[in-house]
Amino acid sequence: MALSEAQAKVLGALARGQPLTTQELSTRTELAATTVRAAATSLTHDGWTANTDGIPTYWRITDCGLRLVATRPYREYRTTNA
């Protein structure tokens, strides 16, 4: 299954391992918060990310997601900035 560009950007932003809020992901990916939320929700449904139930919601990458973002099609989306 191929990821959309928004999903790949969100997964790449989470690849550093620290949980991020929707707003933090929006800032890092330069995507609208609604786009980030939709992408992260679908990634969670597929097991690539997980989220907290708190407010605000924090998103984190799963081990499966880390393996996916390390593959050739998605390596370019990994962020190196903090």
PDB file with SEQRES, HELIX, SHEET and CRYST1 records, atoms N, CA, C and O in Angstrom:
SEQRES   1 A   82  MET ALA LEU SER GLU ALA GLN ALA LYS VAL LEU GLY ALA          
SEQRES   2 A   82  LEU ALA ARG GLY GLN PRO LEU THR THR GLN GLU LEU SER          
SEQRES   3 A   82  THR ARG THR GLU LEU ALA ALA THR THR VAL ARG ALA ALA          
SEQRES   4 A   82  ALA THR SER LEU THR HIS ASP GLY TRP THR ALA ASN THR          
SEQRES   5 A   82  ASP GLY ILE PRO THR TYR TRP ARG ILE THR ASP CYS GLY          
SEQRES   6 A   82  LEU ARG LEU VAL ALA THR ARG PRO TYR ARG GLU TYR ARG          
SEQRES   7 A   82  THR THR ASN ALA                                              
HELIX    1 AA1 GLU A    5  LEU A   14  1                                  10    
HELIX    2 AA2 THR A   22  THR A   29  1                                   8    
HELIX    3 AA3 ALA A   33  HIS A   45  1                                  13    
HELIX    4 AA4 ASP A   63  VAL A   69  1                                   7    
HELIX    5 AA5 ARG A   75  TYR A   77  5                                   3    
SHEET    1 AA1 2 THR A  49  ASN A  51  0                                        
SHEET    2 AA1 2 TYR A  58  ILE A  61 -1                                        
CRYST1    1.000    1.000    1.000  90.00  90.00  90.00 P 1           1          
ATOM      1  N   MET A   1       0.841  -1.183   0.000  1.00  0.00           N  
ATOM      2  CA  MET A   1       0.000   0.000   0.000  1.00  0.00           C  
ATOM      3  C   MET A   1       0.884   1.245   0.000  1.00  0.00           C  
ATOM      4  O   MET A   1       1.749   1.388   0.864  1.00  0.00           O  
ATOM      5  N   ALA A   2       0.682   2.113  -0.928  1.00  0.00           N  
ATOM      6  CA  ALA A   2       1.438   3.357  -1.004  1.00  0.00           C  
ATOM      7  C   ALA A   2       0.797   4.407  -0.098  1.00  0.00           C  
ATOM      8  O   ALA A   2      -0.424   4.472   0.045  1.00  0.00           O  
ATOM      9  N   LEU A   3       1.646   5.215   0.501  1.00  0.00           N  
ATOM     10  CA  LEU A   3       1.166   6.310   1.335  1.00  0.00           C  
ATOM     11  C   LEU A   3       0.947   7.542   0.474  1.00  0.00           C  
ATOM     12  O   LEU A   3       1.609   7.726  -0.547  1.00  0.00           O  
ATOM     13  N   SER A   4       0.010   8.385   0.896  1.00  0.00           N  
ATOM     14  CA  SER A   4      -0.142   9.686   0.241  1.00  0.00           C  
ATOM     15  C   SER A   4       1.042  10.559   0.662  1.00  0.00           C  
ATOM     16  O   SER A   4       1.760  10.228   1.606  1.00  0.00           O  
ATOM     17  N   GLU A   5       1.235  11.658  -0.032  1.00  0.00           N  
ATOM     18  CA  GLU A   5       2.322  12.560   0.334  1.00  0.00           C  
ATOM     19  C   GLU A   5       2.127  13.106   1.745  1.00  0.00           C  
ATOM     20  O   GLU A   5       3.096  13.228   2.495  1.00  0.00           O  
ATOM     21  N   ALA A   6       0.901  13.432   2.116  1.00  0.00           N  
ATOM     22  CA  ALA A   6       0.636  13.931   3.470  1.00  0.00           C  
ATOM     23  C   ALA A   6       0.974  12.867   4.510  1.00  0.00           C  
ATOM     24  O   ALA A   6       1.592  13.175   5.529  1.00  0.00           O  
ATOM     25  N   GLN A   7       0.576  11.622   4.266  1.00  0.00           N  
ATOM     26  CA  GLN A   7       0.903  10.540   5.199  1.00  0.00           C  
ATOM     27  C   GLN A   7       2.412  10.365   5.317  1.00  0.00           C  
ATOM     28  O   GLN A   7       2.934  10.195   6.418  1.00  0.00           O  
ATOM     29  N   ALA A   8       3.113  10.405   4.189  1.00  0.00           N  
ATOM     30  CA  ALA A   8       4.565  10.246   4.211  1.00  0.00           C  
ATOM     31  C   ALA A   8       5.233  11.381   4.978  1.00  0.00           C  
ATOM     32  O   ALA A   8       6.189  11.144   5.718  1.00  0.00           O  
ATOM     33  N   LYS A   9       4.746  12.610   4.814  1.00  0.00           N  
ATOM     34  CA  LYS A   9       5.310  13.748   5.545  1.00  0.00           C  
ATOM     35  C   LYS A   9       5.087  13.606   7.045  1.00  0.00           C  
ATOM     36  O   LYS A   9       5.992  13.871   7.836  1.00  0.00           O  
ATOM     37  N   VAL A  10       3.890  13.189   7.441  1.00  0.00           N  
ATOM     38  CA  VAL A  10       3.589  13.008   8.867  1.00  0.00           C  
ATOM     39  C   VAL A  10       4.456  11.889   9.449  1.00  0.00           C  
ATOM     40  O   VAL A  10       5.040  12.047  10.521  1.00  0.00           O  
ATOM     41  N   LEU A  11       4.537  10.775   8.751  1.00  0.00           N  
ATOM     42  CA  LEU A  11       5.348   9.661   9.229  1.00  0.00           C  
ATOM     43  C   LEU A  11       6.815  10.065   9.330  1.00  0.00           C  
ATOM     44  O   LEU A  11       7.494   9.729  10.301  1.00  0.00           O  
ATOM     45  N   GLY A  12       7.298  10.787   8.325  1.00  0.00           N  
ATOM     46  CA  GLY A  12       8.678  11.259   8.360  1.00  0.00           C  
ATOM     47  C   GLY A  12       8.954  12.198   9.514  1.00  0.00           C  
ATOM     48  O   GLY A  12      10.017  12.130  10.131  1.00  0.00           O  
ATOM     49  N   ALA A  13       8.007  13.075   9.814  1.00  0.00           N  
ATOM     50  CA  ALA A  13       8.172  14.011  10.931  1.00  0.00           C  
ATOM     51  C   ALA A  13       8.206  13.281  12.270  1.00  0.00           C  
ATOM     52  O   ALA A  13       8.861  13.731  13.210  1.00  0.00           O  
ATOM     53  N   LEU A  14       7.506  12.164  12.355  1.00  0.00           N  
ATOM     54  CA  LEU A  14       7.483  11.390  13.594  1.00  0.00           C  
ATOM     55  C   LEU A  14       8.670  10.439  13.722  1.00  0.00           C  
ATOM     56  O   LEU A  14       8.869   9.841  14.780  1.00  0.00           O  
ATOM     57  N   ALA A  15       9.452  10.294  12.671  1.00  0.00           N  
ATOM     58  CA  ALA A  15      10.524   9.302  12.634  1.00  0.00           C  
ATOM     59  C   ALA A  15      11.636   9.558  13.648  1.00  0.00           C  
ATOM     60  O   ALA A  15      12.393   8.640  13.965  1.00  0.00           O  
ATOM     61  N   ARG A  16      11.751  10.768  14.159  1.00  0.00           N  
ATOM     62  CA  ARG A  16      12.767  11.050  15.180  1.00  0.00           C  
ATOM     63  C   ARG A  16      12.418  10.406  16.510  1.00  0.00           C  
ATOM     64  O   ARG A  16      13.263  10.305  17.399  1.00  0.00           O  
ATOM     65  N   GLY A  17      11.168   9.968  16.645  1.00  0.00           N  
ATOM     66  CA  GLY A  17      10.787   9.211  17.828  1.00  0.00           C  
ATOM     67  C   GLY A  17      10.051   9.964  18.910  1.00  0.00           C  
ATOM     68  O   GLY A  17       9.457   9.334  19.785  1.00  0.00           O  
ATOM     69  N   GLN A  18      10.063  11.277  18.891  1.00  0.00           N  
ATOM     70  CA  GLN A  18       9.357  12.012  19.937  1.00  0.00           C  
ATOM     71  C   GLN A  18       7.903  12.213  19.548  1.00  0.00           C  
ATOM     72  O   GLN A  18       7.617  12.550  18.399  1.00  0.00           O  
ATOM     73  N   PRO A  19       6.971  12.013  20.486  1.00  0.00           N  
ATOM     74  CA  PRO A  19       5.556  12.260  20.195  1.00  0.00           C  
ATOM     75  C   PRO A  19       5.317  13.738  19.896  1.00  0.00           C  
ATOM     76  O   PRO A  19       5.923  14.609  20.521  1.00  0.00           O  
ATOM     77  N   LEU A  20       4.446  14.012  18.953  1.00  0.00           N  
ATOM     78  CA  LEU A  20       4.137  15.380  18.552  1.00  0.00           C  
ATOM     79  C   LEU A  20       2.636  15.582  18.502  1.00  0.00           C  
ATOM     80  O   LEU A  20       1.883  14.652  18.209  1.00  0.00           O  
ATOM     81  N   THR A  21       2.204  16.802  18.789  1.00  0.00           N  
ATOM     82  CA  THR A  21       0.787  17.147  18.667  1.00  0.00           C  
ATOM     83  C   THR A  21       0.462  17.414  17.198  1.00  0.00           C  
ATOM     84  O   THR A  21       1.357  17.525  16.360  1.00  0.00           O  
ATOM     85  N   THR A  22      -0.816  17.512  16.908  1.00  0.00           N  
ATOM     86  CA  THR A  22      -1.249  17.843  15.549  1.00  0.00           C  
ATOM     87  C   THR A  22      -0.665  19.176  15.120  1.00  0.00           C  
ATOM     88  O   THR A  22      -0.198  19.313  13.990  1.00  0.00           O  
ATOM     89  N   GLN A  23      -0.685  20.158  16.006  1.00  0.00           N  
ATOM     90  CA  GLN A  23      -0.152  21.477  15.654  1.00  0.00           C  
ATOM     91  C   GLN A  23       1.347  21.418  15.396  1.00  0.00           C  
ATOM     92  O   GLN A  23       1.836  22.046  14.458  1.00  0.00           O  
ATOM     93  N   GLU A  24       2.079  20.678  16.210  1.00  0.00           N  
ATOM     94  CA  GLU A  24       3.522  20.538  15.980  1.00  0.00           C  
ATOM     95  C   GLU A  24       3.799  19.858  14.633  1.00  0.00           C  
ATOM     96  O   GLU A  24       4.696  20.260  13.893  1.00  0.00           O  
ATOM     97  N   LEU A  25       3.015  18.829  14.337  1.00  0.00           N  
ATOM     98  CA  LEU A  25       3.160  18.155  13.042  1.00  0.00           C  
ATOM     99  C   LEU A  25       2.814  19.090  11.892  1.00  0.00           C  
ATOM    100  O   LEU A  25       3.466  19.068  10.848  1.00  0.00           O  
ATOM    101  N   SER A  26       1.797  19.904  12.082  1.00  0.00           N  
ATOM    102  CA  SER A  26       1.399  20.871  11.063  1.00  0.00           C  
ATOM    103  C   SER A  26       2.540  21.840  10.771  1.00  0.00           C  
ATOM    104  O   SER A  26       2.825  22.142   9.612  1.00  0.00           O  
ATOM    105  N   THR A  27       3.183  22.321  11.817  1.00  0.00           N  
ATOM    106  CA  THR A  27       4.304  23.246  11.662  1.00  0.00           C  
ATOM    107  C   THR A  27       5.472  22.572  10.952  1.00  0.00           C  
ATOM    108  O   THR A  27       6.064  23.152  10.042  1.00  0.00           O  
ATOM    109  N   ARG A  28       5.800  21.368  11.357  1.00  0.00           N  
ATOM    110  CA  ARG A  28       6.958  20.663  10.781  1.00  0.00           C  
ATOM    111  C   ARG A  28       6.732  20.225   9.335  1.00  0.00           C  
ATOM    112  O   ARG A  28       7.669  20.204   8.537  1.00  0.00           O  
ATOM    113  N   THR A  29       5.512  19.881   9.005  1.00  0.00           N  
ATOM    114  CA  THR A  29       5.241  19.372   7.658  1.00  0.00           C  
ATOM    115  C   THR A  29       4.729  20.450   6.708  1.00  0.00           C  
ATOM    116  O   THR A  29       4.671  20.241   5.496  1.00  0.00           O  
ATOM    117  N   GLU A  30       4.362  21.597   7.259  1.00  0.00           N  
ATOM    118  CA  GLU A  30       3.764  22.686   6.489  1.00  0.00           C  
ATOM    119  C   GLU A  30       2.456  22.264   5.844  1.00  0.00           C  
ATOM    120  O   GLU A  30       2.113  22.719   4.752  1.00  0.00           O  
ATOM    121  N   LEU A  31       1.723  21.383   6.534  1.00  0.00           N  
ATOM    122  CA  LEU A  31       0.394  20.949   6.106  1.00  0.00           C  
ATOM    123  C   LEU A  31      -0.641  21.552   7.048  1.00  0.00           C  
ATOM    124  O   LEU A  31      -0.333  21.849   8.203  1.00  0.00           O  
ATOM    125  N   ALA A  32      -1.845  21.731   6.568  1.00  0.00           N  
ATOM    126  CA  ALA A  32      -2.935  22.217   7.419  1.00  0.00           C  
ATOM    127  C   ALA A  32      -3.191  21.195   8.534  1.00  0.00           C  
ATOM    128  O   ALA A  32      -3.011  19.993   8.338  1.00  0.00           O  
ATOM    129  N   ALA A  33      -3.606  21.679   9.682  1.00  0.00           N  
ATOM    130  CA  ALA A  33      -3.871  20.795  10.826  1.00  0.00           C  
ATOM    131  C   ALA A  33      -4.919  19.733  10.486  1.00  0.00           C  
ATOM    132  O   ALA A  33      -4.807  18.592  10.933  1.00  0.00           O  
ATOM    133  N   THR A  34      -5.926  20.097   9.707  1.00  0.00           N  
ATOM    134  CA  THR A  34      -6.950  19.109   9.331  1.00  0.00           C  
ATOM    135  C   THR A  34      -6.357  18.009   8.449  1.00  0.00           C  
ATOM    136  O   THR A  34      -6.744  16.845   8.556  1.00  0.00           O  
ATOM    137  N   THR A  35      -5.426  18.377   7.587  1.00  0.00           N  
ATOM    138  CA  THR A  35      -4.749  17.391   6.736  1.00  0.00           C  
ATOM    139  C   THR A  35      -3.874  16.480   7.575  1.00  0.00           C  
ATOM    140  O   THR A  35      -3.850  15.267   7.365  1.00  0.00           O  
ATOM    141  N   VAL A  36      -3.153  17.062   8.528  1.00  0.00           N  
ATOM    142  CA  VAL A  36      -2.308  16.276   9.440  1.00  0.00           C  
ATOM    143  C   VAL A  36      -3.158  15.299  10.232  1.00  0.00           C  
ATOM    144  O   VAL A  36      -2.814  14.123  10.351  1.00  0.00           O  
ATOM    145  N   ARG A  37      -4.258  15.780  10.770  1.00  0.00           N  
ATOM    146  CA  ARG A  37      -5.133  14.924  11.588  1.00  0.00           C  
ATOM    147  C   ARG A  37      -5.672  13.752  10.771  1.00  0.00           C  
ATOM    148  O   ARG A  37      -5.694  12.617  11.248  1.00  0.00           O  
ATOM    149  N   ALA A  38      -6.105  14.025   9.542  1.00  0.00           N  
ATOM    150  CA  ALA A  38      -6.621  12.960   8.689  1.00  0.00           C  
ATOM    151  C   ALA A  38      -5.525  11.954   8.339  1.00  0.00           C  
ATOM    152  O   ALA A  38      -5.756  10.745   8.362  1.00  0.00           O  
ATOM    153  N   ALA A  39      -4.335  12.454   8.015  1.00  0.00           N  
ATOM    154  CA  ALA A  39      -3.221  11.565   7.669  1.00  0.00           C  
ATOM    155  C   ALA A  39      -2.813  10.726   8.878  1.00  0.00           C  
ATOM    156  O   ALA A  39      -2.629   9.515   8.759  1.00  0.00           O  
ATOM    157  N   ALA A  40      -2.673  11.357  10.029  1.00  0.00           N  
ATOM    158  CA  ALA A  40      -2.254  10.633  11.235  1.00  0.00           C  
ATOM    159  C   ALA A  40      -3.303   9.609  11.663  1.00  0.00           C  
ATOM    160  O   ALA A  40      -2.954   8.520  12.118  1.00  0.00           O  
ATOM    161  N   THR A  41      -4.559   9.944  11.524  1.00  0.00           N  
ATOM    162  CA  THR A  41      -5.630   9.008  11.872  1.00  0.00           C  
ATOM    163  C   THR A  41      -5.579   7.776  10.975  1.00  0.00           C  
ATOM    164  O   THR A  41      -5.715   6.651  11.456  1.00  0.00           O  
ATOM    165  N   SER A  42      -5.386   7.981   9.679  1.00  0.00           N  
ATOM    166  CA  SER A  42      -5.312   6.834   8.770  1.00  0.00           C  
ATOM    167  C   SER A  42      -4.044   6.019   9.021  1.00  0.00           C  
ATOM    168  O   SER A  42      -4.068   4.793   8.916  1.00  0.00           O  
ATOM    169  N   LEU A  43      -2.938   6.690   9.351  1.00  0.00           N  
ATOM    170  CA  LEU A  43      -1.706   5.967   9.685  1.00  0.00           C  
ATOM    171  C   LEU A  43      -1.887   5.129  10.945  1.00  0.00           C  
ATOM    172  O   LEU A  43      -1.356   4.022  11.039  1.00  0.00           O  
ATOM    173  N   THR A  44      -2.633   5.654  11.910  1.00  0.00           N  
ATOM    174  CA  THR A  44      -2.901   4.908  13.137  1.00  0.00           C  
ATOM    175  C   THR A  44      -3.788   3.703  12.840  1.00  0.00           C  
ATOM    176  O   THR A  44      -3.567   2.615  13.373  1.00  0.00           O  
ATOM    177  N   HIS A  45      -4.772   3.899  12.004  1.00  0.00           N  
ATOM    178  CA  HIS A  45      -5.656   2.792  11.615  1.00  0.00           C  
ATOM    179  C   HIS A  45      -4.862   1.647  10.978  1.00  0.00           C  
ATOM    180  O   HIS A  45      -5.184   0.474  11.165  1.00  0.00           O  
ATOM    181  N   ASP A  46      -3.818   2.008  10.220  1.00  0.00           N  
ATOM    182  CA  ASP A  46      -2.996   1.008   9.538  1.00  0.00           C  
ATOM    183  C   ASP A  46      -1.836   0.489  10.387  1.00  0.00           C  
ATOM    184  O   ASP A  46      -1.093  -0.391   9.952  1.00  0.00           O  
ATOM    185  N   GLY A  47      -1.679   1.034  11.599  1.00  0.00           N  
ATOM    186  CA  GLY A  47      -0.647   0.542  12.516  1.00  0.00           C  
ATOM    187  C   GLY A  47       0.714   1.199  12.395  1.00  0.00           C  
ATOM    188  O   GLY A  47       1.659   0.761  13.051  1.00  0.00           O  
ATOM    189  N   TRP A  48       0.846   2.238  11.575  1.00  0.00           N  
ATOM    190  CA  TRP A  48       2.129   2.920  11.405  1.00  0.00           C  
ATOM    191  C   TRP A  48       2.393   3.937  12.509  1.00  0.00           C  
ATOM    192  O   TRP A  48       3.547   4.232  12.821  1.00  0.00           O  
ATOM    193  N   THR A  49       1.323   4.476  13.103  1.00  0.00           N  
ATOM    194  CA  THR A  49       1.452   5.418  14.211  1.00  0.00           C  
ATOM    195  C   THR A  49       0.468   5.026  15.309  1.00  0.00           C  
ATOM    196  O   THR A  49      -0.395   4.169  15.121  1.00  0.00           O  
ATOM    197  N   ALA A  50       0.622   5.677  16.454  1.00  0.00           N  
ATOM    198  CA  ALA A  50      -0.309   5.496  17.568  1.00  0.00           C  
ATOM    199  C   ALA A  50      -0.561   6.881  18.161  1.00  0.00           C  
ATOM    200  O   ALA A  50       0.229   7.804  17.961  1.00  0.00           O  
ATOM    201  N   ASN A  51      -1.663   7.016  18.887  1.00  0.00           N  
ATOM    202  CA  ASN A  51      -1.982   8.307  19.480  1.00  0.00           C  
ATOM    203  C   ASN A  51      -2.422   8.145  20.925  1.00  0.00           C  
ATOM    204  O   ASN A  51      -2.787   7.057  21.371  1.00  0.00           O  
ATOM    205  N   THR A  52      -2.374   9.268  21.648  1.00  0.00           N  
ATOM    206  CA  THR A  52      -2.839   9.291  23.034  1.00  0.00           C  
ATOM    207  C   THR A  52      -4.297   9.716  23.052  1.00  0.00           C  
ATOM    208  O   THR A  52      -4.802  10.286  22.085  1.00  0.00           O  
ATOM    209  N   ASP A  53      -4.961   9.438  24.149  1.00  0.00           N  
ATOM    210  CA  ASP A  53      -6.360   9.847  24.310  1.00  0.00           C  
ATOM    211  C   ASP A  53      -6.490  11.211  24.969  1.00  0.00           C  
ATOM    212  O   ASP A  53      -7.596  11.737  25.088  1.00  0.00           O  
ATOM    213  N   GLY A  54      -5.378  11.786  25.396  1.00  0.00           N  
ATOM    214  CA  GLY A  54      -5.429  13.058  26.116  1.00  0.00           C  
ATOM    215  C   GLY A  54      -5.664  14.249  25.213  1.00  0.00           C  
ATOM    216  O   GLY A  54      -5.752  14.136  23.990  1.00  0.00           O  
ATOM    217  N   ILE A  55      -5.762  15.390  25.861  1.00  0.00           N  
ATOM    218  CA  ILE A  55      -5.906  16.650  25.141  1.00  0.00           C  
ATOM    219  C   ILE A  55      -4.700  17.506  25.522  1.00  0.00           C  
ATOM    220  O   ILE A  55      -4.543  17.821  26.702  1.00  0.00           O  
ATOM    221  N   PRO A  56      -3.849  17.893  24.587  1.00  0.00           N  
ATOM    222  CA  PRO A  56      -3.978  17.591  23.164  1.00  0.00           C  
ATOM    223  C   PRO A  56      -3.559  16.152  22.860  1.00  0.00           C  
ATOM    224  O   PRO A  56      -2.882  15.505  23.660  1.00  0.00           O  
ATOM    225  N   THR A  57      -3.966  15.676  21.714  1.00  0.00           N  
ATOM    226  CA  THR A  57      -3.560  14.358  21.247  1.00  0.00           C  
ATOM    227  C   THR A  57      -2.101  14.403  20.804  1.00  0.00           C  
ATOM    228  O   THR A  57      -1.691  15.307  20.076  1.00  0.00           O  
ATOM    229  N   TYR A  58      -1.339  13.435  21.244  1.00  0.00           N  
ATOM    230  CA  TYR A  58       0.034  13.280  20.780  1.00  0.00           C  
ATOM    231  C   TYR A  58       0.101  12.064  19.870  1.00  0.00           C  
ATOM    232  O   TYR A  58      -0.510  11.033  20.152  1.00  0.00           O  
ATOM    233  N   TRP A  59       0.837  12.187  18.791  1.00  0.00           N  
ATOM    234  CA  TRP A  59       1.029  11.109  17.831  1.00  0.00           C  
ATOM    235  C   TRP A  59       2.455  10.621  17.956  1.00  0.00           C  
ATOM    236  O   TRP A  59       3.365  11.416  18.192  1.00  0.00           O  
ATOM    237  N   ARG A  60       2.665   9.310  17.801  1.00  0.00           N  
ATOM    238  CA  ARG A  60       4.010   8.748  17.812  1.00  0.00           C  
ATOM    239  C   ARG A  60       4.097   7.673  16.743  1.00  0.00           C  
ATOM    240  O   ARG A  60       3.091   7.079  16.356  1.00  0.00           O  
ATOM    241  N   ILE A  61       5.293   7.436  16.280  1.00  0.00           N  
ATOM    242  CA  ILE A  61       5.515   6.411  15.268  1.00  0.00           C  
ATOM    243  C   ILE A  61       5.665   5.056  15.961  1.00  0.00           C  
ATOM    244  O   ILE A  61       6.212   4.983  17.061  1.00  0.00           O  
ATOM    245  N   THR A  62       5.193   4.006  15.340  1.00  0.00           N  
ATOM    246  CA  THR A  62       5.341   2.651  15.882  1.00  0.00           C  
ATOM    247  C   THR A  62       6.595   2.014  15.279  1.00  0.00           C  
ATOM    248  O   THR A  62       7.202   2.564  14.361  1.00  0.00           O  
ATOM    249  N   ASP A  63       6.968   0.862  15.803  1.00  0.00           N  
ATOM    250  CA  ASP A  63       8.114   0.136  15.245  1.00  0.00           C  
ATOM    251  C   ASP A  63       7.873  -0.190  13.767  1.00  0.00           C  
ATOM    252  O   ASP A  63       8.782  -0.086  12.943  1.00  0.00           O  
ATOM    253  N   CYS A  64       6.644  -0.583  13.447  1.00  0.00           N  
ATOM    254  CA  CYS A  64       6.308  -0.860  12.038  1.00  0.00           C  
ATOM    255  C   CYS A  64       6.457   0.400  11.192  1.00  0.00           C  
ATOM    256  O   CYS A  64       6.948   0.344  10.065  1.00  0.00           O  
ATOM    257  N   GLY A  65       6.033   1.530  11.738  1.00  0.00           N  
ATOM    258  CA  GLY A  65       6.166   2.795  11.028  1.00  0.00           C  
ATOM    259  C   GLY A  65       7.623   3.174  10.797  1.00  0.00           C  
ATOM    260  O   GLY A  65       7.974   3.690   9.736  1.00  0.00           O  
ATOM    261  N   LEU A  66       8.473   2.916  11.793  1.00  0.00           N  
ATOM    262  CA  LEU A  66       9.905   3.191  11.637  1.00  0.00           C  
ATOM    263  C   LEU A  66      10.506   2.347  10.519  1.00  0.00           C  
ATOM    264  O   LEU A  66      11.321   2.831   9.733  1.00  0.00           O  
ATOM    265  N   ARG A  67      10.101   1.091  10.454  1.00  0.00           N  
ATOM    266  CA  ARG A  67      10.601   0.236   9.380  1.00  0.00           C  
ATOM    267  C   ARG A  67      10.114   0.731   8.013  1.00  0.00           C  
ATOM    268  O   ARG A  67      10.861   0.705   7.035  1.00  0.00           O  
ATOM    269  N   LEU A  68       8.864   1.179   7.956  1.00  0.00           N  
ATOM    270  CA  LEU A  68       8.317   1.666   6.696  1.00  0.00           C  
ATOM    271  C   LEU A  68       9.030   2.923   6.222  1.00  0.00           C  
ATOM    272  O   LEU A  68       9.387   3.029   5.049  1.00  0.00           O  
ATOM    273  N   VAL A  69       9.238   3.870   7.118  1.00  0.00           N  
ATOM    274  CA  VAL A  69       9.844   5.147   6.724  1.00  0.00           C  
ATOM    275  C   VAL A  69      11.323   4.972   6.365  1.00  0.00           C  
ATOM    276  O   VAL A  69      11.922   5.878   5.786  1.00  0.00           O  
ATOM    277  N   ALA A  70      11.906   3.848   6.691  1.00  0.00           N  
ATOM    278  CA  ALA A  70      13.293   3.570   6.320  1.00  0.00           C  
ATOM    279  C   ALA A  70      13.410   2.972   4.916  1.00  0.00           C  
ATOM    280  O   ALA A  70      14.517   2.816   4.401  1.00  0.00           O  
ATOM    281  N   THR A  71      12.284   2.640   4.302  1.00  0.00           N  
ATOM    282  CA  THR A  71      12.329   2.050   2.967  1.00  0.00           C  
ATOM    283  C   THR A  71      12.512   3.136   1.910  1.00  0.00           C  
ATOM    284  O   THR A  71      12.214   4.308   2.139  1.00  0.00           O  
ATOM    285  N   ARG A  72      13.001   2.721   0.765  1.00  0.00           N  
ATOM    286  CA  ARG A  72      13.362   3.658  -0.303  1.00  0.00           C  
ATOM    287  C   ARG A  72      12.288   4.695  -0.653  1.00  0.00           C  
ATOM    288  O   ARG A  72      12.623   5.875  -0.763  1.00  0.00           O  
ATOM    289  N   PRO A  73      11.033   4.323  -0.830  1.00  0.00           N  
ATOM    290  CA  PRO A  73      10.080   5.351  -1.261  1.00  0.00           C  
ATOM    291  C   PRO A  73       9.865   6.473  -0.241  1.00  0.00           C  
ATOM    292  O   PRO A  73       9.427   7.563  -0.611  1.00  0.00           O  
ATOM    293  N   TYR A  74      10.167   6.221   1.036  1.00  0.00           N  
ATOM    294  CA  TYR A  74       9.808   7.192   2.079  1.00  0.00           C  
ATOM    295  C   TYR A  74      10.997   7.805   2.806  1.00  0.00           C  
ATOM    296  O   TYR A  74      10.810   8.683   3.648  1.00  0.00           O  
ATOM    297  N   ARG A  75      12.209   7.366   2.503  1.00  0.00           N  
ATOM    298  CA  ARG A  75      13.392   7.909   3.190  1.00  0.00           C  
ATOM    299  C   ARG A  75      13.492   9.416   3.083  1.00  0.00           C  
ATOM    300  O   ARG A  75      13.886  10.089   4.036  1.00  0.00           O  
ATOM    301  N   GLU A  76      13.135   9.950   1.921  1.00  0.00           N  
ATOM    302  CA  GLU A  76      13.270  11.394   1.706  1.00  0.00           C  
ATOM    303  C   GLU A  76      12.365  12.223   2.624  1.00  0.00           C  
ATOM    304  O   GLU A  76      12.581  13.424   2.783  1.00  0.00           O  
ATOM    305  N   TYR A  77      11.369  11.598   3.219  1.00  0.00           N  
ATOM    306  CA  TYR A  77      10.433  12.329   4.079  1.00  0.00           C  
ATOM    307  C   TYR A  77      10.893  12.400   5.536  1.00  0.00           C  
ATOM    308  O   TYR A  77      10.310  13.134   6.334  1.00  0.00           O  
ATOM    309  N   ARG A  78      11.921  11.650   5.884  1.00  0.00           N  
ATOM    310  CA  ARG A  78      12.420  11.727   7.258  1.00  0.00           C  
ATOM    311  C   ARG A  78      13.019  13.097   7.490  1.00  0.00           C  
ATOM    312  O   ARG A  78      13.798  13.594   6.678  1.00  0.00           O  
ATOM    313  N   THR A  79      12.655  13.692   8.589  1.00  0.00           N  
ATOM    314  CA  THR A  79      13.176  15.028   8.895  1.00  0.00           C  
ATOM    315  C   THR A  79      14.410  14.897   9.766  1.00  0.00           C  
ATOM    316  O   THR A  79      14.533  13.973  10.570  1.00  0.00           O  
ATOM    317  N   THR A  80      15.309  15.829   9.591  1.00  0.00           N  
ATOM    318  CA  THR A  80      16.523  15.817  10.386  1.00  0.00           C  
ATOM    319  C   THR A  80      16.583  16.972  11.372  1.00  0.00           C  
ATOM    320  O   THR A  80      17.465  17.020  12.229  1.00  0.00           O  
ATOM    321  N   ASN A  81      15.635  17.910  11.248  1.00  0.00           N  
ATOM    322  CA  ASN A  81      15.622  19.034  12.187  1.00  0.00           C  
ATOM    323  C   ASN A  81      14.805  18.693  13.416  1.00  0.00           C  
ATOM    324  O   ASN A  81      13.909  17.850  13.375  1.00  0.00           O  
ATOM    325  N   ALA A  82      15.131  19.363  14.508  1.00  0.00           N  
ATOM    326  CA  ALA A  82      14.453  19.083  15.782  1.00  0.00           C  
ATOM    327  C   ALA A  82      13.092  19.701  15.832  1.00  0.00           C  
ATOM    328  O   ALA A  82      12.387  19.563  16.831  1.00  0.00           O  
TER     329      ALA A  82                                                      
END                                                                             
